[in-house]
Short mmCIF file of C-alpha atoms in Angstrom, two decimals:
data_model
loop_
_atom_site.label_atom_id
_atom_site.label_comp_id
_atom_site.label_asym_id
_atom_site.label_seq_id
_atom_site.Cartn_x
_atom_site.Cartn_y
_atom_site.Cartn_z
CA UNK A 1 56.13 -43.98 17.61
CA UNK A 2 59.77 -43.18 16.96
CA UNK A 3 62.55 -43.79 19.49
CA UNK A 4 64.19 -40.78 21.11
CA UNK A 5 67.38 -39.64 19.43
CA UNK A 6 69.54 -36.64 20.23
CA UNK A 7 70.40 -34.57 17.15
CA UNK A 8 72.81 -31.69 16.55
CA UNK A 9 71.87 -29.04 13.98
CA UNK A 10 74.92 -27.82 12.03
CA UNK A 11 73.17 -25.82 9.32
CA UNK A 12 72.74 -22.08 8.87
CA UNK A 13 69.93 -20.16 10.54
CA UNK A 14 68.24 -17.47 8.46
CA UNK A 15 65.23 -15.21 8.69
CA UNK A 16 62.11 -16.26 6.82
CA UNK A 17 62.04 -12.98 4.87
CA UNK A 18 65.58 -13.68 3.57
CA UNK A 19 64.78 -17.07 2.03
CA UNK A 20 63.90 -15.67 -1.38
CA UNK A 21 66.94 -13.42 -1.62
CA UNK A 22 69.87 -14.17 -3.89
CA UNK A 23 73.25 -13.31 -2.38
CA UNK A 24 75.92 -12.32 -4.90
CA UNK A 25 79.67 -12.40 -4.28
CA UNK A 26 81.29 -10.12 -6.88
CA UNK A 27 84.33 -11.32 -8.78
CA UNK A 28 85.48 -8.66 -11.23
CA UNK A 29 88.13 -9.21 -13.91
CA UNK A 30 90.09 -6.00 -14.46
CA UNK A 31 92.46 -5.66 -17.47
CA UNK A 32 95.91 -4.43 -16.52
CA UNK A 33 97.88 -2.89 -19.38
CA UNK A 34 101.66 -3.01 -19.74
CA UNK A 35 103.65 -0.41 -17.84
CA UNK A 36 101.19 -0.30 -14.95
CA UNK A 37 100.65 -1.74 -11.49
CA UNK A 38 97.86 -2.19 -8.97
CA UNK A 39 98.82 -1.42 -5.40
CA UNK A 40 96.49 -2.45 -2.58
CA UNK A 41 97.23 -0.83 0.77
CA UNK A 42 96.20 -2.13 4.18
CA UNK A 43 94.47 1.18 4.97
CA UNK A 44 92.07 3.10 2.74
CA UNK A 45 93.36 6.50 3.88
CA UNK A 46 96.81 5.68 2.47
CA UNK A 47 95.34 4.88 -0.94
CA UNK A 48 93.42 8.15 -0.86
CA UNK A 49 96.61 10.13 -0.14
CA UNK A 50 98.44 8.43 -3.02
CA UNK A 51 95.61 9.23 -5.44
CA UNK A 52 95.35 12.84 -4.28
CA UNK A 53 99.08 13.36 -4.87
CA UNK A 54 98.61 12.27 -8.50
CA UNK A 55 102.21 12.21 -9.72
CA UNK A 56 104.94 10.31 -7.88
CA UNK A 57 108.71 10.23 -8.38
CA UNK A 58 110.13 6.74 -7.89
CA UNK A 59 113.85 6.15 -7.26
CA UNK A 60 115.16 3.36 -9.52
CA UNK A 61 118.16 2.19 -7.54
CA UNK A 62 117.58 -1.46 -6.94
CA UNK A 63 120.49 -3.89 -6.55
CA UNK A 64 123.24 -4.05 -9.16
CA UNK A 65 121.05 -3.83 -12.27
CA UNK A 66 121.84 -0.14 -12.64
CA UNK A 67 125.32 1.35 -12.31
CA UNK A 68 125.74 4.13 -9.78
CA UNK A 69 125.96 6.80 -12.50
CA UNK A 70 122.87 5.42 -14.27
CA UNK A 71 120.57 5.45 -11.27
CA UNK A 72 117.60 7.63 -12.02
CA UNK A 73 114.13 8.63 -11.02
CA UNK A 74 110.94 8.16 -13.02
CA UNK A 75 107.57 9.84 -12.74
CA UNK A 76 104.48 7.70 -12.55
CA UNK A 77 100.80 8.54 -12.26
CA UNK A 78 98.42 7.35 -9.54
CA UNK A 79 94.69 7.13 -10.21
CA UNK A 80 91.70 5.50 -8.53
CA UNK A 81 90.31 2.14 -9.61
CA UNK A 82 86.61 2.23 -10.52
CA UNK A 83 84.73 -1.04 -11.05
CA UNK A 84 81.25 -1.82 -12.36
CA UNK A 85 79.26 -3.93 -9.89
CA UNK A 86 75.71 -5.29 -10.26
CA UNK A 87 73.15 -3.34 -8.26
CA UNK A 88 70.02 -5.08 -9.58
CA UNK A 89 69.81 -8.58 -11.01
CA UNK A 90 66.67 -10.38 -12.14
CA UNK A 91 66.84 -13.96 -13.39
CA UNK A 92 64.05 -15.75 -15.23
CA UNK A 93 63.82 -19.56 -14.84
CA UNK A 94 62.04 -21.96 -17.18
CA UNK A 95 61.28 -25.61 -16.46
CA UNK A 96 61.59 -27.86 -19.49
CA UNK A 97 58.79 -30.39 -20.07
CA UNK A 98 61.01 -32.70 -22.14
CA UNK A 99 64.32 -32.58 -20.24
CA UNK A 100 65.49 -34.25 -17.02
CA UNK A 101 68.59 -33.88 -14.86
CA UNK A 102 70.19 -37.20 -13.88
CA UNK A 103 72.55 -37.18 -10.89
CA UNK A 104 74.30 -39.60 -8.50
CA UNK A 105 76.05 -41.13 -11.49
CA UNK A 106 78.50 -43.90 -10.54
CA UNK A 107 82.24 -43.58 -11.13
CA UNK A 108 83.04 -46.74 -13.08
CA UNK A 109 86.17 -45.61 -14.88
CA UNK A 110 84.61 -45.94 -18.33
CA UNK A 111 84.75 -43.21 -21.04
CA UNK A 112 82.07 -40.51 -20.89
CA UNK A 113 80.65 -41.46 -24.29
CA UNK A 114 80.24 -45.07 -23.21
CA UNK A 115 78.39 -43.97 -20.06
CA UNK A 116 76.15 -41.69 -22.11
CA UNK A 117 75.37 -44.56 -24.50
CA UNK A 118 74.39 -46.88 -21.64
CA UNK A 119 72.14 -44.28 -20.01
CA UNK A 120 70.54 -43.30 -23.30
CA UNK A 121 69.82 -46.96 -24.02
CA UNK A 122 68.18 -47.36 -20.61
CA UNK A 123 66.05 -44.22 -20.77
CA UNK A 124 64.98 -44.82 -24.37
CA UNK A 125 63.03 -47.97 -23.37
CA UNK A 126 59.34 -47.52 -22.58
CA UNK A 127 59.45 -50.38 -20.05
CA UNK A 128 61.79 -48.19 -17.98
CA UNK A 129 59.41 -45.26 -18.21
CA UNK A 130 61.45 -43.52 -20.92
CA UNK A 131 61.12 -42.74 -24.62
CA UNK A 132 63.13 -41.76 -27.66
CA UNK A 133 66.06 -39.56 -26.65
CA UNK A 134 66.75 -36.39 -28.62
CA UNK A 135 70.02 -35.34 -26.95
CA UNK A 136 72.24 -36.12 -24.00
CA UNK A 137 75.25 -34.41 -22.43
CA UNK A 138 77.34 -34.31 -19.28
CA UNK A 139 77.46 -31.14 -17.20
CA UNK A 140 81.12 -30.28 -16.72
CA UNK A 141 82.63 -31.24 -13.33
CA UNK A 142 79.24 -31.90 -11.76
CA UNK A 143 78.70 -35.67 -12.03
CA UNK A 144 75.34 -34.97 -13.69
CA UNK A 145 73.87 -35.41 -17.14
CA UNK A 146 71.04 -33.72 -19.04
CA UNK A 147 68.70 -35.91 -21.05
CA UNK A 148 66.13 -34.51 -23.49
CA UNK A 149 63.33 -36.65 -24.92
CA UNK A 150 61.72 -36.26 -28.35
CA UNK A 151 58.15 -36.30 -27.07
CA UNK A 152 56.37 -34.37 -24.33
CA UNK A 153 55.00 -36.29 -21.37
CA UNK A 154 58.00 -38.58 -20.86
CA UNK A 155 59.97 -36.41 -18.46
CA UNK A 156 57.23 -35.63 -15.92
CA UNK A 157 56.55 -39.23 -14.73
CA UNK A 158 60.28 -39.80 -14.33
CA UNK A 159 60.64 -36.59 -12.31
CA UNK A 160 57.67 -37.64 -10.14
CA UNK A 161 59.42 -40.92 -9.33
CA UNK A 162 62.47 -39.00 -8.13
CA UNK A 163 64.79 -42.02 -8.23
CA UNK A 164 65.32 -44.96 -10.53
CA UNK A 165 67.53 -48.04 -10.49
CA UNK A 166 69.70 -48.47 -13.56
CA UNK A 167 71.60 -51.64 -14.51
CA UNK A 168 75.08 -50.72 -15.75
CA UNK A 169 77.41 -53.63 -16.38
CA UNK A 170 76.96 -56.06 -13.49
CA UNK A 171 75.75 -53.53 -10.96
CA UNK A 172 72.54 -51.68 -10.14
CA UNK A 173 72.82 -48.00 -9.30
CA UNK A 174 70.25 -45.69 -7.74
CA UNK A 175 70.09 -42.50 -9.83
CA UNK A 176 68.30 -39.30 -8.90
CA UNK A 177 65.91 -37.68 -11.41
CA UNK A 178 65.26 -33.93 -11.11
CA UNK A 179 63.58 -31.29 -13.26
CA UNK A 180 65.86 -29.33 -15.54
CA UNK A 181 65.72 -25.57 -15.14
CA UNK A 182 67.17 -23.15 -17.65
CA UNK A 183 67.32 -19.43 -17.19
CA UNK A 184 68.80 -16.15 -18.19
CA UNK A 185 69.33 -12.64 -16.93
CA UNK A 186 66.21 -10.57 -17.64
CA UNK A 187 67.36 -7.35 -15.98
CA UNK A 188 70.84 -6.24 -14.98
CA UNK A 189 71.73 -2.80 -13.66
CA UNK A 190 75.27 -1.75 -12.79
CA UNK A 191 76.75 0.81 -10.44
CA UNK A 192 80.23 2.30 -10.26
CA UNK A 193 82.22 1.35 -7.18
CA UNK A 194 85.59 2.87 -6.30
CA UNK A 195 88.10 0.51 -4.67
CA UNK A 196 88.90 2.08 -1.29
CA UNK A 197 92.33 0.47 -0.84
CA UNK A 198 93.62 -0.11 -4.39
CA UNK A 199 95.41 2.40 -6.64
CA UNK A 200 96.38 2.15 -10.32
CA UNK A 201 99.98 3.22 -11.05
CA UNK A 202 100.61 3.91 -14.74
CA UNK A 203 103.46 5.21 -16.92
CA UNK A 204 106.06 2.77 -15.54
CA UNK A 205 109.01 2.51 -17.99
CA UNK A 206 110.60 -0.84 -18.83
CA UNK A 207 114.04 -0.15 -17.33
CA UNK A 208 114.27 -2.86 -14.66
CA UNK A 209 113.47 -6.55 -14.55
CA UNK A 210 110.01 -7.59 -13.45
CA UNK A 211 110.91 -8.59 -9.88
CA UNK A 212 113.28 -5.65 -9.19
CA UNK A 213 110.69 -3.18 -10.50
CA UNK A 214 107.97 -4.76 -8.40
CA UNK A 215 110.13 -4.59 -5.27
CA UNK A 216 111.17 -0.99 -6.05
CA UNK A 217 107.52 0.09 -6.35
CA UNK A 218 106.57 -1.66 -3.14
CA UNK A 219 109.48 -0.07 -1.25
CA UNK A 220 108.54 3.39 -2.57
CA UNK A 221 104.84 3.20 -1.71
CA UNK A 222 105.46 1.75 1.75
CA UNK A 223 107.41 4.80 2.91
CA UNK A 224 105.36 7.11 5.11
CA UNK A 225 107.65 10.03 4.17
CA UNK A 226 106.24 9.79 0.63
CA UNK A 227 102.64 9.52 1.76
CA UNK A 228 102.60 5.73 1.59
CA UNK A 229 101.91 2.97 4.06
CA UNK A 230 101.82 -0.80 4.47
CA UNK A 231 101.22 -2.54 1.12
CA UNK A 232 98.92 -5.54 1.18
CA UNK A 233 99.46 -6.72 -2.43
CA UNK A 234 101.12 -5.34 -5.56
CA UNK A 235 100.61 -6.58 -9.13
CA UNK A 236 102.95 -5.24 -11.83
CA UNK A 237 102.82 -5.79 -15.61
CA UNK A 238 105.87 -4.68 -17.67
CA UNK A 239 105.51 -2.63 -20.85
CA UNK A 240 104.65 -4.73 -23.89
CA UNK A 241 102.67 -7.25 -21.86
CA UNK A 242 99.23 -7.35 -20.30
CA UNK A 243 97.52 -9.03 -17.39
CA UNK A 244 94.17 -9.49 -15.65
CA UNK A 245 93.53 -8.70 -11.99
CA UNK A 246 90.66 -10.37 -10.14
CA UNK A 247 88.79 -8.29 -7.55
CA UNK A 248 86.69 -10.01 -4.91
CA UNK A 249 84.62 -8.77 -2.01
CA UNK A 250 86.66 -6.84 0.55
CA UNK A 251 86.03 -8.51 3.88
CA UNK A 252 87.75 -5.64 5.66
#
């Protein structure tokens, strides 16, 4: 009999039919060529108006960079931004019969290679349930290592144990042993998705500094008299350079 204890559940509740579903959060890298800008408006209808207009005349009269007589207007083109998003994704997983995943590694302040040597030495001994080690490596920024044995039949008993105490230096540490799964994409289908609030502006000449040009574009496309509206973000790349924009899921 266990004593009564009040508990508070702080996890996430989900439907049983959703447990085998994989939720993807898209993160698309979009190349941005020189002489172009991406303008994201707060409202989708503003972006649609800008695209429908096609060509826009922008007044280049920012600050003191241009003399009064040299102030001019330039024509730029507005076009929609189409991205490729995954519509179907199938992943195949394989469980290795010679490889284990070791986690809960202690932070002892020793070099990675020295830690790998100590763990390989431990797991290579049959009295510890191990065997000859074929390869070992750390998984980047995870605090875990992957250990592959030469022979079959060594990994499974270790995985069945789940945990093992390892003597490192003067201390004993409880490490977790898990199966190692490797996989790959077996089927990937893509669909075209048009960004509802983002517009690509191209044909921007290199006649102002980066910040003045960026501010000039934002001022122009915020004016309702020119079909614009409130600008959420604006990314500008001058001619002769290039950049990469990252698109994530639009929560709006």
